[in-house]
Amino acid sequence: MIAVKDACRQDVLKKKPRLVEAMYFCELNTPVDSLSKMYGVVSRRRARVLKEEMQEGFALFTVHAYLPVSESFGFADELRKETSGAASALLALSQFEAVCCDILTGDPFCVK
């Protein structure tokens, strides 16, 4: 039994295992005057912005981003608080991504 366990462990380690985290696809709608405050909240939560576009006929920006699920707790409340209720967020579970080594070690210069 120990030999099987050791063989399985060696095979797993050969494939270079990595830690992954769940990501939300986040659609944010905010007026122009609250855009910088919305970006402040998004950057504190380790979100990765994909695109930003202005809605035609309205003074609203739509921002698409990926937000780690672990960072999403209290996100909508903080967003509303920082933008005085002007911004709204729609979150949908999207994918899993490998965790960067700088998140694990705290070293921003970590090489993968």
PDB file of N, CA, C and O in Angstrom, residues 33-108:
ATOM      1  N   ASP A  33     -18.388  60.030 -13.543  1.00  0.00           N
ATOM      2  CA  ASP A  33     -17.811  60.679 -12.364  1.00  0.00           C
ATOM      3  C   ASP A  33     -17.421  59.705 -11.252  1.00  0.00           C
ATOM      4  O   ASP A  33     -16.677  60.062 -10.348  1.00  0.00           O
ATOM      5  N   SER A  34     -17.895  58.465 -11.310  1.00  0.00           N
ATOM      6  CA  SER A  34     -17.551  57.454 -10.298  1.00  0.00           C
ATOM      7  C   SER A  34     -16.560  56.423 -10.808  1.00  0.00           C
ATOM      8  O   SER A  34     -16.252  55.453 -10.117  1.00  0.00           O
ATOM      9  N   LEU A  35     -16.057  56.630 -12.014  1.00  0.00           N
ATOM     10  CA  LEU A  35     -15.180  55.624 -12.635  1.00  0.00           C
ATOM     11  C   LEU A  35     -13.891  55.413 -11.852  1.00  0.00           C
ATOM     12  O   LEU A  35     -13.480  54.271 -11.623  1.00  0.00           O
ATOM     13  N   SER A  36     -13.259  56.476 -11.391  1.00  0.00           N
ATOM     14  CA  SER A  36     -11.996  56.319 -10.662  1.00  0.00           C
ATOM     15  C   SER A  36     -12.209  55.622  -9.318  1.00  0.00           C
ATOM     16  O   SER A  36     -11.382  54.806  -8.899  1.00  0.00           O
ATOM     17  N   LYS A  37     -13.298  55.901  -8.633  1.00  0.00           N
ATOM     18  CA  LYS A  37     -13.585  55.232  -7.367  1.00  0.00           C
ATOM     19  C   LYS A  37     -13.870  53.753  -7.584  1.00  0.00           C
ATOM     20  O   LYS A  37     -13.469  52.905  -6.788  1.00  0.00           O
ATOM     21  N   MET A  38     -14.570  53.440  -8.681  1.00  0.00           N
ATOM     22  CA  MET A  38     -14.842  52.042  -9.006  1.00  0.00           C
ATOM     23  C   MET A  38     -13.537  51.295  -9.289  1.00  0.00           C
ATOM     24  O   MET A  38     -13.339  50.181  -8.823  1.00  0.00           O
ATOM     25  N   TYR A  39     -12.613  51.934 -10.019  1.00  0.00           N
ATOM     26  CA  TYR A  39     -11.324  51.301 -10.295  1.00  0.00           C
ATOM     27  C   TYR A  39     -10.513  51.100  -9.018  1.00  0.00           C
ATOM     28  O   TYR A  39      -9.766  50.129  -8.901  1.00  0.00           O
ATOM     29  N   GLY A  40     -10.653  51.994  -8.052  1.00  0.00           N
ATOM     30  CA  GLY A  40      -9.977  51.821  -6.774  1.00  0.00           C
ATOM     31  C   GLY A  40     -10.436  50.570  -6.049  1.00  0.00           C
ATOM     32  O   GLY A  40      -9.626  49.801  -5.522  1.00  0.00           O
ATOM     33  N   VAL A  41     -11.745  50.332  -6.041  1.00  0.00           N
ATOM     34  CA  VAL A  41     -12.299  49.126  -5.402  1.00  0.00           C
ATOM     35  C   VAL A  41     -11.844  47.887  -6.149  1.00  0.00           C
ATOM     36  O   VAL A  41     -11.422  46.890  -5.550  1.00  0.00           O
ATOM     37  N   VAL A  42     -11.897  47.936  -7.470  1.00  0.00           N
ATOM     38  CA  VAL A  42     -11.525  46.781  -8.298  1.00  0.00           C
ATOM     39  C   VAL A  42     -10.056  46.425  -8.103  1.00  0.00           C
ATOM     40  O   VAL A  42      -9.702  45.255  -7.975  1.00  0.00           O
ATOM     41  N   SER A  43      -9.182  47.411  -8.044  1.00  0.00           N
ATOM     42  CA  SER A  43      -7.750  47.124  -7.900  1.00  0.00           C
ATOM     43  C   SER A  43      -7.406  46.579  -6.518  1.00  0.00           C
ATOM     44  O   SER A  43      -6.504  45.746  -6.385  1.00  0.00           O
ATOM     45  N   ARG A  44      -8.118  47.014  -5.482  1.00  0.00           N
ATOM     46  CA  ARG A  44      -7.871  46.471  -4.135  1.00  0.00           C
ATOM     47  C   ARG A  44      -8.285  45.009  -4.035  1.00  0.00           C
ATOM     48  O   ARG A  44      -7.804  44.287  -3.161  1.00  0.00           O
ATOM     49  N   ARG A  45      -9.154  44.562  -4.905  1.00  0.00           N
ATOM     50  CA  ARG A  45      -9.668  43.189  -4.867  1.00  0.00           C
ATOM     51  C   ARG A  45      -8.961  42.243  -5.842  1.00  0.00           C
ATOM     52  O   ARG A  45      -9.444  41.156  -6.118  1.00  0.00           O
ATOM     53  N   ARG A  46      -7.832  42.627  -6.389  1.00  0.00           N
ATOM     54  CA  ARG A  46      -7.042  41.796  -7.327  1.00  0.00           C
ATOM     55  C   ARG A  46      -7.804  41.436  -8.593  1.00  0.00           C
ATOM     56  O   ARG A  46      -7.582  40.402  -9.213  1.00  0.00           O
ATOM     57  N   ALA A  47      -8.716  42.287  -9.019  1.00  0.00           N
ATOM     58  CA  ALA A  47      -9.464  42.022 -10.252  1.00  0.00           C
ATOM     59  C   ALA A  47      -8.601  42.357 -11.464  1.00  0.00           C
ATOM     60  O   ALA A  47      -7.724  43.217 -11.404  1.00  0.00           O
ATOM     61  N   ARG A  48      -8.863  41.653 -12.546  1.00  0.00           N
ATOM     62  CA  ARG A  48      -8.146  41.893 -13.807  1.00  0.00           C
ATOM     63  C   ARG A  48      -9.155  42.430 -14.813  1.00  0.00           C
ATOM     64  O   ARG A  48     -10.077  41.736 -15.220  1.00  0.00           O
ATOM     65  N   VAL A  49      -8.981  43.685 -15.214  1.00  0.00           N
ATOM     66  CA  VAL A  49      -9.911  44.329 -16.141  1.00  0.00           C
ATOM     67  C   VAL A  49      -9.669  43.821 -17.556  1.00  0.00           C
ATOM     68  O   VAL A  49      -8.530  43.778 -18.027  1.00  0.00           O
ATOM     69  N   LEU A  50     -10.753  43.422 -18.218  1.00  0.00           N
ATOM     70  CA  LEU A  50     -10.663  42.916 -19.586  1.00  0.00           C
ATOM     71  C   LEU A  50     -10.934  44.006 -20.605  1.00  0.00           C
ATOM     72  O   LEU A  50     -10.206  44.150 -21.580  1.00  0.00           O
ATOM     73  N   LYS A  51     -12.027  44.748 -20.398  1.00  0.00           N
ATOM     74  CA  LYS A  51     -12.341  45.831 -21.333  1.00  0.00           C
ATOM     75  C   LYS A  51     -13.227  46.860 -20.658  1.00  0.00           C
ATOM     76  O   LYS A  51     -13.875  46.588 -19.647  1.00  0.00           O
ATOM     77  N   GLU A  52     -13.247  48.020 -21.253  1.00  0.00           N
ATOM     78  CA  GLU A  52     -14.044  49.143 -20.766  1.00  0.00           C
ATOM     79  C   GLU A  52     -14.680  49.796 -21.978  1.00  0.00           C
ATOM     80  O   GLU A  52     -14.005  50.050 -22.969  1.00  0.00           O
ATOM     81  N   GLU A  53     -15.977  50.043 -21.895  1.00  0.00           N
ATOM     82  CA  GLU A  53     -16.642  50.691 -23.015  1.00  0.00           C
ATOM     83  C   GLU A  53     -17.733  51.622 -22.508  1.00  0.00           C
ATOM     84  O   GLU A  53     -18.335  51.380 -21.465  1.00  0.00           O
ATOM     85  N   MET A  54     -17.966  52.678 -23.245  1.00  0.00           N
ATOM     86  CA  MET A  54     -19.007  53.626 -22.887  1.00  0.00           C
ATOM     87  C   MET A  54     -20.283  53.241 -23.619  1.00  0.00           C
ATOM     88  O   MET A  54     -20.250  52.925 -24.810  1.00  0.00           O
ATOM     89  N   GLN A  55     -21.401  53.235 -22.903  1.00  0.00           N
ATOM     90  CA  GLN A  55     -22.678  52.895 -23.518  1.00  0.00           C
ATOM     91  C   GLN A  55     -23.178  54.091 -24.314  1.00  0.00           C
ATOM     92  O   GLN A  55     -23.215  55.222 -23.806  1.00  0.00           O
ATOM     93  N   GLU A  56     -23.566  53.845 -25.544  1.00  0.00           N
ATOM     94  CA  GLU A  56     -24.039  54.919 -26.402  1.00  0.00           C
ATOM     95  C   GLU A  56     -25.362  55.481 -25.892  1.00  0.00           C
ATOM     96  O   GLU A  56     -26.247  54.727 -25.499  1.00  0.00           O
ATOM     97  N   GLY A  57     -25.469  56.792 -25.882  1.00  0.00           N
ATOM     98  CA  GLY A  57     -26.696  57.436 -25.454  1.00  0.00           C
ATOM     99  C   GLY A  57     -26.813  57.632 -23.952  1.00  0.00           C
ATOM    100  O   GLY A  57     -27.773  58.233 -23.473  1.00  0.00           O
ATOM    101  N   PHE A  58     -25.876  57.101 -23.190  1.00  0.00           N
ATOM    102  CA  PHE A  58     -25.889  57.233 -21.735  1.00  0.00           C
ATOM    103  C   PHE A  58     -24.510  57.687 -21.272  1.00  0.00           C
ATOM    104  O   PHE A  58     -23.526  57.495 -21.955  1.00  0.00           O
ATOM    105  N   ALA A  59     -24.459  58.254 -20.096  1.00  0.00           N
ATOM    106  CA  ALA A  59     -23.165  58.639 -19.521  1.00  0.00           C
ATOM    107  C   ALA A  59     -22.678  57.525 -18.589  1.00  0.00           C
ATOM    108  O   ALA A  59     -22.233  57.776 -17.483  1.00  0.00           O
ATOM    109  N   LEU A  60     -22.796  56.282 -19.047  1.00  0.00           N
ATOM    110  CA  LEU A  60     -22.395  55.127 -18.242  1.00  0.00           C
ATOM    111  C   LEU A  60     -21.256  54.376 -18.918  1.00  0.00           C
ATOM    112  O   LEU A  60     -21.237  54.226 -20.141  1.00  0.00           O
ATOM    113  N   PHE A  61     -20.339  53.900 -18.101  1.00  0.00           N
ATOM    114  CA  PHE A  61     -19.283  53.017 -18.562  1.00  0.00           C
ATOM    115  C   PHE A  61     -19.616  51.598 -18.133  1.00  0.00           C
ATOM    116  O   PHE A  61     -20.100  51.376 -17.024  1.00  0.00           O
ATOM    117  N   THR A  62     -19.327  50.644 -18.996  1.00  0.00           N
ATOM    118  CA  THR A  62     -19.430  49.232 -18.660  1.00  0.00           C
ATOM    119  C   THR A  62     -18.022  48.664 -18.655  1.00  0.00           C
ATOM    120  O   THR A  62     -17.292  48.796 -19.636  1.00  0.00           O
ATOM    121  N   VAL A  63     -17.647  48.058 -17.539  1.00  0.00           N
ATOM    122  CA  VAL A  63     -16.307  47.491 -17.381  1.00  0.00           C
ATOM    123  C   VAL A  63     -16.459  45.996 -17.146  1.00  0.00           C
ATOM    124  O   VAL A  63     -17.250  45.581 -16.308  1.00  0.00           O
ATOM    125  N   HIS A  64     -15.718  45.193 -17.904  1.00  0.00           N
ATOM    126  CA  HIS A  64     -15.698  43.747 -17.730  1.00  0.00           C
ATOM    127  C   HIS A  64     -14.376  43.365 -17.079  1.00  0.00           C
ATOM    128  O   HIS A  64     -13.316  43.837 -17.500  1.00  0.00           O
ATOM    129  N   ALA A  65     -14.456  42.494 -16.076  1.00  0.00           N
ATOM    130  CA  ALA A  65     -13.254  42.099 -15.342  1.00  0.00           C
ATOM    131  C   ALA A  65     -13.411  40.690 -14.804  1.00  0.00           C
ATOM    132  O   ALA A  65     -14.532  40.168 -14.727  1.00  0.00           O
ATOM    133  N   TYR A  66     -12.287  40.070 -14.442  1.00  0.00           N
ATOM    134  CA  TYR A  66     -12.287  38.811 -13.693  1.00  0.00           C
ATOM    135  C   TYR A  66     -11.926  39.134 -12.256  1.00  0.00           C
ATOM    136  O   TYR A  66     -10.936  39.821 -11.998  1.00  0.00           O
ATOM    137  N   LEU A  67     -12.734  38.632 -11.334  1.00  0.00           N
ATOM    138  CA  LEU A  67     -12.562  38.897  -9.909  1.00  0.00           C
ATOM    139  C   LEU A  67     -12.443  37.563  -9.174  1.00  0.00           C
ATOM    140  O   LEU A  67     -13.304  36.701  -9.340  1.00  0.00           O
ATOM    141  N   PRO A  68     -11.380  37.360  -8.378  1.00  0.00           N
ATOM    142  CA  PRO A  68     -11.277  36.112  -7.611  1.00  0.00           C
ATOM    143  C   PRO A  68     -12.450  35.985  -6.630  1.00  0.00           C
ATOM    144  O   PRO A  68     -12.847  36.960  -5.987  1.00  0.00           O
ATOM    145  N   VAL A  69     -13.005  34.792  -6.553  1.00  0.00           N
ATOM    146  CA  VAL A  69     -14.137  34.554  -5.653  1.00  0.00           C
ATOM    147  C   VAL A  69     -13.748  34.864  -4.216  1.00  0.00           C
ATOM    148  O   VAL A  69     -14.533  35.435  -3.460  1.00  0.00           O
ATOM    149  N   SER A  70     -12.519  34.550  -3.834  1.00  0.00           N
ATOM    150  CA  SER A  70     -12.073  34.806  -2.460  1.00  0.00           C
ATOM    151  C   SER A  70     -12.047  36.296  -2.128  1.00  0.00           C
ATOM    152  O   SER A  70     -12.121  36.673  -0.964  1.00  0.00           O
ATOM    153  N   GLU A  71     -11.969  37.151  -3.129  1.00  0.00           N
ATOM    154  CA  GLU A  71     -11.948  38.596  -2.918  1.00  0.00           C
ATOM    155  C   GLU A  71     -13.328  39.225  -3.068  1.00  0.00           C
ATOM    156  O   GLU A  71     -13.489  40.429  -2.919  1.00  0.00           O
ATOM    157  N   SER A  72     -14.341  38.431  -3.384  1.00  0.00           N
ATOM    158  CA  SER A  72     -15.651  38.982  -3.714  1.00  0.00           C
ATOM    159  C   SER A  72     -16.547  39.230  -2.507  1.00  0.00           C
ATOM    160  O   SER A  72     -17.566  39.911  -2.640  1.00  0.00           O
ATOM    161  N   PHE A  73     -16.187  38.722  -1.347  1.00  0.00           N
ATOM    162  CA  PHE A  73     -17.042  38.886  -0.172  1.00  0.00           C
ATOM    163  C   PHE A  73     -17.045  40.345   0.266  1.00  0.00           C
ATOM    164  O   PHE A  73     -16.008  40.908   0.584  1.00  0.00           O
ATOM    165  N   GLY A  74     -18.202  40.968   0.239  1.00  0.00           N
ATOM    166  CA  GLY A  74     -18.337  42.369   0.581  1.00  0.00           C
ATOM    167  C   GLY A  74     -18.014  43.310  -0.575  1.00  0.00           C
ATOM    168  O   GLY A  74     -17.996  44.529  -0.395  1.00  0.00           O
ATOM    169  N   PHE A  75     -17.775  42.752  -1.764  1.00  0.00           N
ATOM    170  CA  PHE A  75     -17.404  43.566  -2.919  1.00  0.00           C
ATOM    171  C   PHE A  75     -18.513  44.541  -3.312  1.00  0.00           C
ATOM    172  O   PHE A  75     -18.266  45.736  -3.489  1.00  0.00           O
ATOM    173  N   ALA A  76     -19.741  44.055  -3.438  1.00  0.00           N
ATOM    174  CA  ALA A  76     -20.852  44.916  -3.858  1.00  0.00           C
ATOM    175  C   ALA A  76     -21.114  46.017  -2.834  1.00  0.00           C
ATOM    176  O   ALA A  76     -21.381  47.167  -3.205  1.00  0.00           O
ATOM    177  N   ASP A  77     -21.015  45.673  -1.548  1.00  0.00           N
ATOM    178  CA  ASP A  77     -21.219  46.683  -0.503  1.00  0.00           C
ATOM    179  C   ASP A  77     -20.146  47.767  -0.562  1.00  0.00           C
ATOM    180  O   ASP A  77     -20.450  48.959  -0.458  1.00  0.00           O
ATOM    181  N   GLU A  78     -18.882  47.354  -0.715  1.00  0.00           N
ATOM    182  CA  GLU A  78     -17.800  48.327  -0.802  1.00  0.00           C
ATOM    183  C   GLU A  78     -17.931  49.193  -2.052  1.00  0.00           C
ATOM    184  O   GLU A  78     -17.700  50.403  -2.006  1.00  0.00           O
ATOM    185  N   LEU A  79     -18.340  48.571  -3.154  1.00  0.00           N
ATOM    186  CA  LEU A  79     -18.518  49.309  -4.405  1.00  0.00           C
ATOM    187  C   LEU A  79     -19.604  50.374  -4.263  1.00  0.00           C
ATOM    188  O   LEU A  79     -19.415  51.527  -4.656  1.00  0.00           O
ATOM    189  N   ARG A  80     -20.732  49.992  -3.676  1.00  0.00           N
ATOM    190  CA  ARG A  80     -21.816  50.952  -3.455  1.00  0.00           C
ATOM    191  C   ARG A  80     -21.399  52.060  -2.495  1.00  0.00           C
ATOM    192  O   ARG A  80     -21.717  53.228  -2.697  1.00  0.00           O
ATOM    193  N   LYS A  81     -20.667  51.689  -1.452  1.00  0.00           N
ATOM    194  CA  LYS A  81     -20.226  52.669  -0.462  1.00  0.00           C
ATOM    195  C   LYS A  81     -19.258  53.689  -1.077  1.00  0.00           C
ATOM    196  O   LYS A  81     -19.412  54.889  -0.883  1.00  0.00           O
ATOM    197  N   GLU A  82     -18.274  53.203  -1.829  1.00  0.00           N
ATOM    198  CA  GLU A  82     -17.260  54.087  -2.417  1.00  0.00           C
ATOM    199  C   GLU A  82     -17.829  54.993  -3.505  1.00  0.00           C
ATOM    200  O   GLU A  82     -17.363  56.109  -3.685  1.00  0.00           O
ATOM    201  N   THR A  83     -18.828  54.495  -4.235  1.00  0.00           N
ATOM    202  CA  THR A  83     -19.389  55.283  -5.342  1.00  0.00           C
ATOM    203  C   THR A  83     -20.715  55.936  -4.966  1.00  0.00           C
ATOM    204  O   THR A  83     -21.412  56.440  -5.845  1.00  0.00           O
ATOM    205  N   SER A  84     -21.072  55.912  -3.705  1.00  0.00           N
ATOM    206  CA  SER A  84     -22.342  56.475  -3.208  1.00  0.00           C
ATOM    207  C   SER A  84     -23.547  55.880  -3.930  1.00  0.00           C
ATOM    208  O   SER A  84     -24.510  56.570  -4.252  1.00  0.00           O
ATOM    209  N   GLY A  85     -23.471  54.595  -4.224  1.00  0.00           N
ATOM    210  CA  GLY A  85     -24.583  53.874  -4.848  1.00  0.00           C
ATOM    211  C   GLY A  85     -24.679  54.035  -6.346  1.00  0.00           C
ATOM    212  O   GLY A  85     -25.628  53.543  -6.959  1.00  0.00           O
ATOM    213  N   ALA A  86     -23.721  54.703  -6.975  1.00  0.00           N
ATOM    214  CA  ALA A  86     -23.794  54.968  -8.408  1.00  0.00           C
ATOM    215  C   ALA A  86     -23.388  53.754  -9.259  1.00  0.00           C
ATOM    216  O   ALA A  86     -23.855  53.610 -10.386  1.00  0.00           O
ATOM    217  N   ALA A  87     -22.534  52.891  -8.744  1.00  0.00           N
ATOM    218  CA  ALA A  87     -22.037  51.748  -9.518  1.00  0.00           C
ATOM    219  C   ALA A  87     -22.785  50.481  -9.117  1.00  0.00           C
ATOM    220  O   ALA A  87     -23.220  50.325  -7.979  1.00  0.00           O
ATOM    221  N   SER A  88     -22.917  49.582 -10.074  1.00  0.00           N
ATOM    222  CA  SER A  88     -23.538  48.280  -9.796  1.00  0.00           C
ATOM    223  C   SER A  88     -22.662  47.186 -10.392  1.00  0.00           C
ATOM    224  O   SER A  88     -21.916  47.414 -11.343  1.00  0.00           O
ATOM    225  N   ALA A  89     -22.779  45.999  -9.824  1.00  0.00           N
ATOM    226  CA  ALA A  89     -21.954  44.873 -10.272  1.00  0.00           C
ATOM    227  C   ALA A  89     -22.814  43.647 -10.519  1.00  0.00           C
ATOM    228  O   ALA A  89     -23.769  43.387  -9.789  1.00  0.00           O
ATOM    229  N   LEU A  90     -22.466  42.904 -11.549  1.00  0.00           N
ATOM    230  CA  LEU A  90     -23.087  41.624 -11.854  1.00  0.00           C
ATOM    231  C   LEU A  90     -21.970  40.596 -11.865  1.00  0.00           C
ATOM    232  O   LEU A  90     -21.002  40.740 -12.621  1.00  0.00           O
ATOM    233  N   LEU A  91     -22.061  39.572 -11.015  1.00  0.00           N
ATOM    234  CA  LEU A  91     -21.023  38.550 -10.900  1.00  0.00           C
ATOM    235  C   LEU A  91     -21.558  37.203 -11.361  1.00  0.00           C
ATOM    236  O   LEU A  91     -22.675  36.819 -11.002  1.00  0.00           O
ATOM    237  N   ALA A  92     -20.756  36.486 -12.138  1.00  0.00           N
ATOM    238  CA  ALA A  92     -21.111  35.138 -12.587  1.00  0.00           C
ATOM    239  C   ALA A  92     -19.854  34.277 -12.547  1.00  0.00           C
ATOM    240  O   ALA A  92     -18.795  34.693 -13.024  1.00  0.00           O
ATOM    241  N   LEU A  93     -19.966  33.075 -11.966  1.00  0.00           N
ATOM    242  CA  LEU A  93     -18.820  32.171 -11.905  1.00  0.00           C
ATOM    243  C   LEU A  93     -18.368  31.843 -13.319  1.00  0.00           C
ATOM    244  O   LEU A  93     -19.171  31.459 -14.164  1.00  0.00           O
ATOM    245  N   SER A  94     -17.082  32.018 -13.575  1.00  0.00           N
ATOM    246  CA  SER A  94     -16.591  31.918 -14.939  1.00  0.00           C
ATOM    247  C   SER A  94     -15.598  30.787 -15.151  1.00  0.00           C
ATOM    248  O   SER A  94     -15.785  29.959 -16.021  1.00  0.00           O
ATOM    249  N   GLN A  95     -14.532  30.744 -14.357  1.00  0.00           N
ATOM    250  CA  GLN A  95     -13.434  29.816 -14.649  1.00  0.00           C
ATOM    251  C   GLN A  95     -12.537  29.663 -13.437  1.00  0.00           C
ATOM    252  O   GLN A  95     -12.753  30.295 -12.413  1.00  0.00           O
ATOM    253  N   PHE A  96     -11.516  28.836 -13.602  1.00  0.00           N
ATOM    254  CA  PHE A  96     -10.472  28.673 -12.599  1.00  0.00           C
ATOM    255  C   PHE A  96      -9.159  29.121 -13.220  1.00  0.00           C
ATOM    256  O   PHE A  96      -8.894  28.839 -14.380  1.00  0.00           O
ATOM    257  N   GLU A  97      -8.348  29.831 -12.439  1.00  0.00           N
ATOM    258  CA  GLU A  97      -7.046  30.291 -12.913  1.00  0.00           C
ATOM    259  C   GLU A  97      -5.972  29.888 -11.922  1.00  0.00           C
ATOM    260  O   GLU A  97      -6.227  29.829 -10.718  1.00  0.00           O
ATOM    261  N   ALA A  98      -4.771  29.658 -12.437  1.00  0.00           N
ATOM    262  CA  ALA A  98      -3.645  29.323 -11.578  1.00  0.00           C
ATOM    263  C   ALA A  98      -3.307  30.529 -10.707  1.00  0.00           C
ATOM    264  O   ALA A  98      -3.327  31.668 -11.171  1.00  0.00           O
ATOM    265  N   VAL A  99      -2.997  30.260  -9.447  1.00  0.00           N
ATOM    266  CA  VAL A  99      -2.631  31.327  -8.521  1.00  0.00           C
ATOM    267  C   VAL A  99      -1.193  31.731  -8.793  1.00  0.00           C
ATOM    268  O   VAL A  99      -0.311  30.879  -8.926  1.00  0.00           O
ATOM    269  N   CYS A 100      -0.949  33.025  -8.891  1.00  0.00           N
ATOM    270  CA  CYS A 100       0.409  33.531  -9.116  1.00  0.00           C
ATOM    271  C   CYS A 100       1.266  33.243  -7.890  1.00  0.00           C
ATOM    272  O   CYS A 100       0.789  33.282  -6.767  1.00  0.00           O
ATOM    273  N   CYS A 101       2.539  33.009  -8.114  1.00  0.00           N
ATOM    274  CA  CYS A 101       3.421  32.692  -6.992  1.00  0.00           C
ATOM    275  C   CYS A 101       3.605  33.882  -6.064  1.00  0.00           C
ATOM    276  O   CYS A 101       3.887  33.710  -4.886  1.00  0.00           O
ATOM    277  N   ASP A 102       3.450  35.125  -6.560  1.00  0.00           N
ATOM    278  CA  ASP A 102       3.592  36.275  -5.675  1.00  0.00           C
ATOM    279  C   ASP A 102       2.452  36.359  -4.666  1.00  0.00           C
ATOM    280  O   ASP A 102       2.617  36.906  -3.582  1.00  0.00           O
ATOM    281  N   ILE A 103       1.295  35.799  -4.989  1.00  0.00           N
ATOM    282  CA  ILE A 103       0.179  35.747  -4.052  1.00  0.00           C
ATOM    283  C   ILE A 103       0.492  34.739  -2.942  1.00  0.00           C
ATOM    284  O   ILE A 103       0.210  34.962  -1.773  1.00  0.00           O
ATOM    285  N   LEU A 104       1.107  33.618  -3.319  1.00  0.00           N
ATOM    286  CA  LEU A 104       1.403  32.577  -2.343  1.00  0.00           C
ATOM    287  C   LEU A 104       2.548  32.961  -1.402  1.00  0.00           C
ATOM    288  O   LEU A 104       2.491  32.724  -0.208  1.00  0.00           O
ATOM    289  N   THR A 105       3.588  33.569  -1.965  1.00  0.00           N
ATOM    290  CA  THR A 105       4.785  33.845  -1.177  1.00  0.00           C
ATOM    291  C   THR A 105       4.843  35.280  -0.671  1.00  0.00           C
ATOM    292  O   THR A 105       5.620  35.580   0.227  1.00  0.00           O
ATOM    293  N   GLY A 106       4.059  36.156  -1.267  1.00  0.00           N
ATOM    294  CA  GLY A 106       4.118  37.565  -0.882  1.00  0.00           C
ATOM    295  C   GLY A 106       5.254  38.295  -1.580  1.00  0.00           C
ATOM    296  O   GLY A 106       5.477  39.465  -1.339  1.00  0.00           O
ATOM    297  N   ASP A 107       5.973  37.611  -2.463  1.00  0.00           N
ATOM    298  CA  ASP A 107       7.097  38.198  -3.174  1.00  0.00           C
ATOM    299  C   ASP A 107       6.640  38.667  -4.552  1.00  0.00           C
ATOM    300  O   ASP A 107       6.310  37.848  -5.412  1.00  0.00           O
ATOM    301  N   PRO A 108       6.588  39.974  -4.828  1.00  0.00           N
ATOM    302  CA  PRO A 108       6.130  40.456  -6.136  1.00  0.00           C
ATOM    303  C   PRO A 108       7.106  40.162  -7.276  1.00  0.00           C
ATOM    304  O   PRO A 108       6.770  40.283  -8.429  1.00  0.00           O
TER     305      PRO A 108
END
